[in-house]
mmCIF file of C-alpha atoms in Angstrom:
data_model
loop_
_atom_site.group_PDB
_atom_site.id
_atom_site.type_symbol
_atom_site.label_atom_id
_atom_site.label_comp_id
_atom_site.label_asym_id
_atom_site.label_seq_id
_atom_site.Cartn_x
_atom_site.Cartn_y
_atom_site.Cartn_z
ATOM 1 C CA MET A 1 -64.986 118.802 -69.986
ATOM 2 C CA MET A 2 -65.469 116.414 -67.181
ATOM 3 C CA GLY A 3 -62.171 114.853 -67.664
ATOM 4 C CA LEU A 4 -60.448 118.140 -67.328
ATOM 5 C CA PHE A 5 -62.310 118.784 -64.134
ATOM 6 C CA LEU A 6 -61.444 115.342 -62.661
ATOM 7 C CA ALA A 7 -57.818 115.831 -63.762
ATOM 8 C CA ILE A 8 -57.707 119.209 -61.853
ATOM 9 C CA LEU A 9 -59.299 117.663 -58.732
ATOM 10 C CA ILE A 10 -56.959 114.807 -58.548
ATOM 11 C CA ILE A 11 -53.909 117.164 -59.018
ATOM 12 C CA ILE A 12 -55.104 119.466 -56.284
ATOM 13 C CA LEU A 13 -55.686 116.459 -53.941
ATOM 14 C CA LEU A 14 -52.065 115.281 -54.584
ATOM 15 C CA ILE A 15 -50.693 118.645 -53.891
ATOM 16 C CA LEU A 16 -52.883 118.759 -50.538
ATOM 17 C CA PHE A 17 -51.486 115.314 -49.653
ATOM 18 C CA VAL A 18 -47.908 116.280 -50.082
ATOM 19 C CA LEU A 19 -48.239 119.546 -48.420
ATOM 20 C CA LYS A 20 -49.834 117.838 -45.471
ATOM 21 C CA ILE A 21 -46.621 115.504 -45.123
ATOM 22 C CA ILE A 22 -44.508 118.491 -45.552
ATOM 23 C CA PHE A 23 -46.307 120.516 -42.943
ATOM 24 C CA GLU A 24 -46.116 117.558 -40.444
ATOM 25 C CA HIS A 25 -42.237 117.222 -40.676
ATOM 26 C CA THR A 26 -41.350 120.781 -40.929
ATOM 27 C CA ASP A 27 -41.521 123.820 -38.889
ATOM 28 C CA PHE A 28 -43.733 126.784 -39.291
ATOM 29 C CA GLN A 29 -40.942 128.964 -40.962
ATOM 30 C CA THR A 30 -40.185 126.422 -43.694
ATOM 31 C CA TRP A 31 -44.011 126.047 -44.269
ATOM 32 C CA LEU A 32 -44.413 129.895 -44.716
ATOM 33 C CA ASN A 33 -41.345 130.123 -47.104
ATOM 34 C CA ILE A 34 -42.956 127.211 -49.217
ATOM 35 C CA LEU A 35 -46.179 129.140 -49.382
ATOM 36 C CA ILE A 36 -44.503 132.509 -50.193
ATOM 37 C CA VAL A 37 -42.530 130.993 -53.102
ATOM 38 C CA THR A 38 -45.658 129.256 -54.438
ATOM 39 C CA VAL A 39 -47.621 132.560 -54.353
ATOM 40 C CA ILE A 40 -44.709 134.329 -56.212
ATOM 41 C CA LEU A 41 -44.465 131.711 -58.858
ATOM 42 C CA PHE A 42 -48.075 131.860 -59.466
ATOM 43 C CA THR A 43 -48.143 135.392 -59.734
ATOM 44 C CA VAL A 44 -45.471 135.417 -62.209
ATOM 45 C CA ILE A 45 -46.934 132.818 -64.319
ATOM 46 C CA LEU A 46 -50.379 134.380 -64.267
ATOM 47 C CA SER A 47 -48.414 137.812 -65.325
ATOM 48 C CA ILE A 48 -46.874 136.240 -68.309
ATOM 49 C CA TYR A 49 -50.002 134.585 -69.455
ATOM 50 C CA ILE A 50 -51.814 138.217 -69.296
ATOM 51 C CA VAL A 51 -49.073 139.893 -71.099
ATOM 52 C CA LEU A 52 -49.050 137.247 -73.645
ATOM 53 C CA SER A 53 -52.697 137.169 -74.210
ATOM 54 C CA LYS A 54 -52.780 141.106 -74.631
ATOM 55 C CA VAL A 55 -49.956 140.954 -77.110
ATOM 56 C CA HIS A 56 -51.970 138.226 -79.234
ATOM 57 C CA THR A 57 -55.037 140.294 -78.867
ATOM 58 C CA ALA A 58 -53.239 143.469 -79.882
ATOM 59 C CA GLY A 59 -51.625 141.801 -82.830
ATOM 60 C CA THR A 60 -55.130 140.794 -84.440
ATOM 61 C CA PRO A 61 -56.776 143.794 -85.832
ATOM 62 C CA ALA A 62 -60.114 144.294 -84.628
ATOM 63 C CA LYS A 63 -63.094 145.390 -87.024
ATOM 64 C CA THR A 64 -64.841 148.163 -85.537
ATOM 65 C CA GLN A 65 -67.742 148.722 -87.969
ATOM 66 C CA VAL A 66 -69.228 146.697 -90.569
ATOM 67 C CA THR A 67 -71.210 148.634 -93.221
ATOM 68 C CA LYS A 68 -74.244 147.454 -94.937
ATOM 69 C CA GLU A 69 -72.569 147.161 -98.208
ATOM 70 C CA GLU A 70 -69.743 144.919 -96.806
ATOM 71 C CA THR A 71 -72.462 142.694 -95.324
ATOM 72 C CA LEU A 72 -74.105 142.556 -98.813
ATOM 73 C CA ASP A 73 -70.727 141.777 -100.609
ATOM 74 C CA LYS A 74 -70.194 138.891 -98.181
ATOM 75 C CA LYS A 75 -73.386 137.341 -98.737
ATOM 76 C CA SER A 76 -73.252 137.531 -102.560
ATOM 77 C CA THR A 77 -69.888 135.782 -102.902
ATOM 78 C CA LYS A 78 -70.430 133.141 -100.180
ATOM 79 C CA PRO A 79 -71.700 129.946 -101.873
ATOM 80 C CA ARG A 80 -74.540 128.367 -100.066
ATOM 81 C CA ALA A 81 -74.147 125.166 -98.073
ATOM 82 C CA ILE A 82 -74.845 122.488 -100.646
ATOM 83 C CA PRO A 83 -76.089 119.397 -99.205
ATOM 84 C CA GLN A 84 -73.448 116.798 -98.969
ATOM 85 C CA LYS A 85 -74.705 114.156 -101.467
ATOM 86 C CA ASP A 86 -72.958 111.784 -103.418
ATOM 87 C CA ILE A 87 -72.664 113.184 -107.061
ATOM 88 C CA ALA A 88 -74.189 109.696 -108.252
ATOM 89 C CA GLU A 89 -77.015 110.336 -106.142
ATOM 90 C CA MET A 90 -77.709 114.015 -107.414
ATOM 91 C CA THR A 91 -80.363 114.678 -110.229
ATOM 92 C CA ASP A 92 -79.232 116.304 -113.423
ATOM 93 C CA GLU A 93 -80.917 119.464 -112.265
ATOM 94 C CA GLU A 94 -79.058 119.612 -109.002
ATOM 95 C CA LEU A 95 -75.861 118.980 -110.618
ATOM 96 C CA SER A 96 -76.410 121.827 -113.329
ATOM 97 C CA ILE A 97 -77.620 124.217 -110.412
ATOM 98 C CA MET A 98 -74.417 123.213 -108.489
ATOM 99 C CA LEU A 99 -72.179 124.052 -111.430
ATOM 100 C CA ALA A 100 -74.305 127.176 -112.435
ATOM 101 C CA GLU A 101 -73.562 128.421 -108.677
ATOM 102 C CA LYS A 102 -69.814 127.601 -108.976
ATOM 103 C CA TYR A 103 -69.659 129.490 -112.292
ATOM 104 C CA LEU A 104 -71.448 132.626 -110.834
ATOM 105 C CA THR A 105 -69.317 132.553 -107.788
ATOM 106 C CA LEU A 106 -66.152 132.519 -109.667
ATOM 107 C CA LYS A 107 -67.436 135.111 -112.084
ATOM 108 C CA THR A 108 -68.588 137.438 -109.093
ATOM 109 C CA GLU A 109 -65.400 137.061 -107.437
ATOM 110 C CA TYR A 110 -63.333 137.945 -110.514
ATOM 111 C CA GLU A 111 -65.331 140.950 -111.118
ATOM 112 C CA LYS A 112 -65.023 142.224 -107.538
ATOM 113 C CA GLU A 113 -61.245 141.763 -107.737
ATOM 114 C CA HIS A 114 -60.965 143.425 -111.217
ATOM 115 C CA GLU A 115 -63.522 146.175 -111.282
ATOM 116 C CA GLY A 116 -64.936 147.030 -114.835
ATOM 117 C CA GLU A 117 -63.916 143.668 -116.336
ATOM 118 C CA ASP A 118 -66.255 140.790 -117.191
ATOM 119 C CA GLY A 119 -65.559 137.482 -115.167
ATOM 120 C CA ALA A 120 -67.375 135.231 -117.536
ATOM 121 C CA ASP A 121 -64.200 134.286 -119.604
ATOM 122 C CA TYR A 122 -62.208 133.559 -116.194
ATOM 123 C CA ALA A 123 -65.041 131.692 -114.670
ATOM 124 C CA LYS A 124 -65.600 129.571 -117.801
ATOM 125 C CA GLN A 125 -61.814 128.735 -118.183
ATOM 126 C CA GLN A 126 -61.916 127.785 -114.379
ATOM 127 C CA ILE A 127 -64.651 125.389 -114.747
ATOM 128 C CA MET A 128 -63.509 123.926 -118.188
ATOM 129 C CA ASN A 129 -60.107 123.303 -116.465
ATOM 130 C CA GLU A 130 -61.629 121.644 -113.425
ATOM 131 C CA TYR A 131 -63.932 119.457 -115.214
ATOM 132 C CA ASP A 132 -61.716 118.760 -118.345
ATOM 133 C CA LEU A 133 -64.382 120.250 -120.730
ATOM 134 C CA LEU A 134 -63.936 121.324 -124.276
ATOM 135 C CA GLU A 135 -64.962 124.405 -125.711
ATOM 136 C CA GLU A 136 -68.042 122.884 -127.409
ATOM 137 C CA GLU A 137 -69.056 121.062 -124.343
ATOM 138 C CA TRP A 138 -68.887 124.211 -122.149
ATOM 139 C CA GLU A 139 -71.147 126.179 -124.840
ATOM 140 C CA ALA A 140 -73.758 123.227 -124.833
ATOM 141 C CA LEU A 141 -73.724 123.118 -120.946
ATOM 142 C CA TYR A 142 -74.035 127.022 -120.751
ATOM 143 C CA ASP A 143 -76.945 126.841 -123.383
ATOM 144 C CA LYS A 144 -78.414 124.157 -121.064
ATOM 145 C CA PHE A 145 -78.172 126.377 -118.078
ATOM 146 C CA VAL A 146 -79.608 129.270 -119.629
ATOM 147 C CA GLN A 147 -82.600 127.356 -121.382
ATOM 148 C CA ASN A 148 -83.649 125.558 -118.338
ATOM 149 C CA GLY A 149 -83.333 128.587 -116.041
ATOM 150 C CA TYR A 150 -80.472 127.093 -114.008
ATOM 151 C CA LEU A 151 -78.410 130.338 -113.912
ATOM 152 C CA ASP A 152 -81.573 132.006 -112.520
ATOM 153 C CA LYS A 153 -82.064 129.233 -109.929
ATOM 154 C CA ALA A 154 -78.336 129.578 -109.075
ATOM 155 C CA ALA A 155 -78.426 133.371 -108.823
ATOM 156 C CA LYS A 156 -81.440 133.161 -106.613
ATOM 157 C CA ASN A 157 -79.679 130.537 -104.311
ATOM 158 C CA LEU A 158 -76.631 132.847 -104.022
ATOM 159 C CA ASN A 159 -78.751 136.010 -103.724
ATOM 160 C CA LEU A 160 -77.052 137.750 -106.530
ATOM 161 C CA GLY A 161 -80.258 139.249 -108.133
ATOM 162 C CA ILE A 162 -79.172 138.650 -111.650
ATOM 163 C CA ASP A 163 -81.448 138.010 -114.511
ATOM 164 C CA TYR A 164 -79.960 135.724 -117.069
ATOM 165 C CA LEU A 165 -83.181 135.545 -119.321
ATOM 166 C CA ILE A 166 -82.201 135.536 -123.061
ATOM 167 C CA LYS A 167 -85.116 137.574 -124.884
ATOM 168 C CA THR A 168 -86.059 136.116 -128.176
ATOM 169 C CA LYS A 169 -87.713 137.883 -131.100
#
């Protein structure tokens, strides 16, 4: 910011120096004509800038009112900020919760796009493809998520309010 201010100051000083030389070697009428042309050019450039900024502003739709439901929807699908750790530095629990959050996020997004459909298969396929897991590996991982409560922790982190507790006999 300071560099921009300094550049503008130097440009203004150079312009004033040149104008001083022009004023000393020309008569008042020439000086007045240069001043008038400068003011006209400045006005034209400013007008073009204003028109273009209004066109750009009019081109982007403004959202006037956000409902409480939209706010809750945005909160529930937005993944939380995961601390930027190297995967090698993460514990098994942190990795499991991270994968569970990814699974729940994919599932929730799919269910929102396709109302009335279950997004579990879609989320499962996406994670299996991304991490090159076999069906058996995924089932073992999912069982681990459920048994250790990682899905509940991930849902709590994502503010989904879903209970993944499997009831036993």
